[in-house]
Amino acid sequence: MTATFTVLTTGYDSLDTRNAHRDGKEKPWHVASTVSLLCDGDTIVVVDPGMVEDRKLILDPLATAGISPEEVTDVVFSHHHPDHTLNAALFPHARAHDVWAAYHNNLWYDRPADGYQLSPSIRLLETPGHTPQDISTVAETTEGTVVLTHAWWSVHGPAEDPTSDDHEGLRASRRKILALKPALVVPGHGDPFVPDENTPV
Ligand SMILES: [Zn+2]
Ligand SMILES: [Zn+2]
């Protein structure tokens, strides 16, 4: 059995032109996460339920996919920035997963993230670089391997992550992801893209 992959909402980030002349104080940034849905049998995963202009941008596409918020079994945080976590509580029954552990109600399950299987076709991969706590979600689909990751902000780069202080680590993580020969990369703040020789490493 393989997983299915659906983008619920496409993110954007502070590097977009819409943020020209915004200083983050008087003029706030516009930021939204790319939020995705993975289904593998009984496992229903929302990846990076973070900042969006309106929660409807997550919930309406989920309803279109025929899934209620109560049916979501798992939520994955690619890392611990609020733009990727803010709306986790939309899914009252979901376990949450990050680099350290899985969390469900008041239970904290320590485990290594690398290779952790959420389901037969969905697993986690440690990919530090944007922050030291980054994980990517790897899904085997009928179209090939899909990797959901903040190792890239979008298909447009930037090649050097402006918020990272570990550029070598990020390059190593990008190589680790590309070694999986993904059919599709789902970046933190943009549309899914097919990696090619122009994909920055
Ligand atoms: Zn971040
Ligand atoms: Zn981000």
Coordinates of C-alpha atoms and ligand atoms in Angstrom, one line a residue:
M1 CA 0.0 0.0 0.0
T2 CA 1.2 3.5 -0.7
A3 CA 0.3 6.9 0.7
T4 CA -1.6 9.7 -1.0
F5 CA -0.4 13.3 -0.9
T6 CA -2.5 16.5 -1.1
V7 CA -1.5 20.1 -0.6
L8 CA -4.1 21.8 1.6
T9 CA -2.6 25.3 1.3
T10 CA 0.5 26.7 -0.3
G11 CA 2.6 28.9 1.9
Y12 CA 4.7 32.0 1.3
D13 CA 7.3 33.8 3.3
S14 CA 8.9 37.0 4.4
L15 CA 11.1 37.0 1.3
D16 CA 8.2 37.5 -1.0
T17 CA 7.7 40.8 -2.8
R18 CA 4.5 41.4 -0.9
N19 CA 6.8 42.0 2.1
A20 CA 8.8 44.8 0.6
H21 CA 9.1 47.8 3.0
R22 CA 7.7 45.8 5.9
D23 CA 9.7 46.0 9.1
G24 CA 7.9 43.4 11.3
K25 CA 7.0 46.1 13.8
E26 CA 4.6 48.8 12.5
K27 CA 4.3 46.7 9.4
P28 CA 3.9 43.0 10.1
W29 CA 5.2 40.3 7.7
H30 CA 3.0 38.1 5.7
V31 CA 3.9 34.5 6.3
A32 CA 2.1 31.2 5.7
S33 CA 3.2 27.6 5.9
T34 CA 2.7 25.1 3.1
V35 CA 0.2 22.7 4.8
S36 CA -0.1 19.1 3.5
L37 CA -2.2 16.0 3.9
L38 CA -0.9 12.5 3.7
C39 CA -3.2 9.4 4.0
D40 CA -2.0 5.8 4.3
G41 CA -4.7 3.4 5.3
D42 CA -6.1 4.5 8.7
T43 CA -3.2 7.0 9.2
I44 CA -4.2 10.5 8.3
V45 CA -1.4 13.1 8.7
V46 CA -1.4 16.8 8.5
V47 CA 2.2 18.2 8.0
D48 CA 3.0 21.7 9.3
P49 CA -0.4 23.0 10.4
G50 CA 1.0 26.5 10.8
M51 CA 0.2 30.1 10.1
V52 CA -2.4 30.8 7.3
E53 CA -4.5 33.9 6.6
D54 CA -7.6 32.0 7.7
R55 CA -8.1 28.5 9.2
K56 CA -10.5 27.9 6.4
L57 CA -7.5 27.6 4.2
I58 CA -6.7 24.4 6.0
L59 CA -10.1 23.2 6.9
D60 CA -11.9 23.7 3.6
P61 CA -9.5 21.7 1.5
L62 CA -9.5 19.0 4.2
A63 CA -13.3 18.8 3.9
T64 CA -13.0 18.6 0.2
A65 CA -10.7 15.6 0.7
G66 CA -13.5 14.1 2.7
I67 CA -11.7 14.3 6.1
S68 CA -13.0 15.9 9.3
P69 CA -10.5 17.5 11.7
E70 CA -11.5 14.8 14.3
E71 CA -10.3 12.1 11.8
V72 CA -6.7 13.4 11.6
T73 CA -4.6 10.9 13.5
D74 CA -1.2 12.6 13.3
V75 CA 0.4 16.0 13.0
V76 CA 4.0 16.5 12.0
F77 CA 6.0 19.7 12.9
S78 CA 9.0 20.1 10.5
H79 CA 10.5 22.3 13.2
H80 CA 9.5 24.6 16.0
H81 CA 8.8 27.9 14.4
P82 CA 5.2 29.1 14.9
D83 CA 4.6 29.6 11.2
H84 CA 4.6 25.8 11.1
T85 CA 2.9 24.9 14.3
L86 CA 0.3 27.5 15.1
N87 CA -2.9 25.6 14.1
A88 CA -2.0 22.2 15.5
A89 CA -5.0 22.3 17.9
L90 CA -7.4 22.2 15.0
F91 CA -7.0 18.4 15.2
P92 CA -8.2 17.3 18.7
H93 CA -7.4 13.6 18.4
A94 CA -4.1 13.8 16.6
R95 CA -0.7 12.7 17.9
A96 CA 2.0 15.3 17.3
H97 CA 5.5 14.4 16.1
D98 CA 8.7 16.4 16.2
V99 CA 12.4 15.6 16.2
W100 CA 12.4 14.5 19.9
A101 CA 9.2 12.6 20.5
A102 CA 5.6 11.9 19.8
Y103 CA 2.9 13.6 21.9
H104 CA -0.7 12.7 22.6
N105 CA -2.8 14.5 25.2
N106 CA -0.6 14.3 28.3
L107 CA 1.7 11.5 27.1
W108 CA 5.2 12.1 25.8
Y109 CA 6.8 9.3 23.9
D110 CA 10.6 9.8 23.5
R111 CA 12.0 8.2 20.4
P112 CA 14.5 9.0 17.7
A113 CA 12.9 10.6 14.7
D114 CA 15.2 9.3 12.0
G115 CA 13.5 6.4 10.3
Y116 CA 10.4 6.5 12.6
Q117 CA 7.4 5.1 10.7
L118 CA 4.1 6.8 11.1
S119 CA 2.6 4.2 8.9
P120 CA 4.0 1.6 6.4
S121 CA 4.5 4.3 3.7
I122 CA 5.2 7.4 5.8
R123 CA 8.4 8.0 7.8
L124 CA 10.4 10.8 9.4
L125 CA 14.0 11.8 8.6
E126 CA 16.2 14.1 10.6
T127 CA 17.3 17.0 8.4
P128 CA 18.9 19.7 10.5
G129 CA 20.0 23.0 9.0
H130 CA 17.2 25.5 8.9
T131 CA 17.2 24.9 12.7
P132 CA 18.9 22.1 14.6
Q133 CA 15.5 20.4 15.2
D134 CA 14.4 20.0 11.6
I135 CA 12.7 16.8 10.4
S136 CA 11.4 15.9 7.0
T137 CA 8.4 13.6 6.3
V138 CA 8.9 11.0 3.6
A139 CA 5.9 9.4 1.9
E140 CA 6.0 6.6 -0.7
T141 CA 3.2 7.3 -3.2
T142 CA 2.2 5.7 -6.5
E143 CA 3.9 8.8 -8.1
G144 CA 7.1 8.1 -6.3
T145 CA 8.8 9.4 -3.1
V146 CA 7.4 12.7 -1.8
V147 CA 9.5 14.6 0.8
L148 CA 7.9 17.4 2.9
T149 CA 10.7 19.5 4.3
H150 CA 11.9 23.0 5.3
A151 CA 15.3 22.3 3.8
W152 CA 14.1 24.6 1.0
W153 CA 11.7 27.5 1.5
S154 CA 10.4 27.3 -2.1
V155 CA 11.5 26.2 -5.6
H156 CA 13.0 29.7 -5.9
G157 CA 15.3 29.1 -3.0
P158 CA 16.9 31.0 -1.5
A159 CA 20.0 28.9 -2.1
E160 CA 21.4 30.0 1.3
D161 CA 18.8 29.9 4.0
P162 CA 19.0 33.5 5.4
T163 CA 17.9 32.4 8.9
S164 CA 20.2 29.4 9.3
D165 CA 23.5 29.5 11.2
D166 CA 24.4 26.0 10.0
H167 CA 24.8 26.2 6.2
E168 CA 27.0 23.1 6.1
G169 CA 24.5 21.1 8.0
L170 CA 21.7 22.3 5.7
R171 CA 23.7 21.2 2.7
A172 CA 24.2 17.8 4.2
S173 CA 20.5 17.5 4.8
R174 CA 19.6 18.6 1.3
R175 CA 22.0 15.9 0.0
K176 CA 20.4 13.3 2.3
I177 CA 17.0 14.2 0.9
L178 CA 18.0 14.3 -2.8
A179 CA 19.7 10.9 -2.3
L180 CA 16.2 9.5 -1.9
K181 CA 15.6 10.6 -5.6
P182 CA 12.3 12.2 -4.6
A183 CA 9.7 12.6 -7.3
L184 CA 8.4 15.7 -5.5
V185 CA 9.8 18.0 -2.8
V186 CA 7.2 20.0 -0.7
P187 CA 9.1 23.0 0.6
G188 CA 8.2 25.1 3.7
H189 CA 6.7 28.1 2.0
G190 CA 5.8 27.3 -1.6
D191 CA 4.4 24.9 -4.2
P192 CA 5.7 21.3 -4.5
F193 CA 8.5 21.1 -7.1
V194 CA 10.3 18.4 -9.0
P195 CA 14.0 18.6 -7.9
D196 CA 16.5 18.9 -10.7
E197 CA 20.1 20.0 -11.3
N198 CA 19.1 23.6 -10.5
T199 CA 17.9 22.7 -7.0
P200 CA 20.3 24.3 -4.6
V201 CA 22.3 22.0 -2.3
Ligands
ZN1 ZN 11.4 28.1 10.4
ZN2 ZN 9.2 28.5 7.7

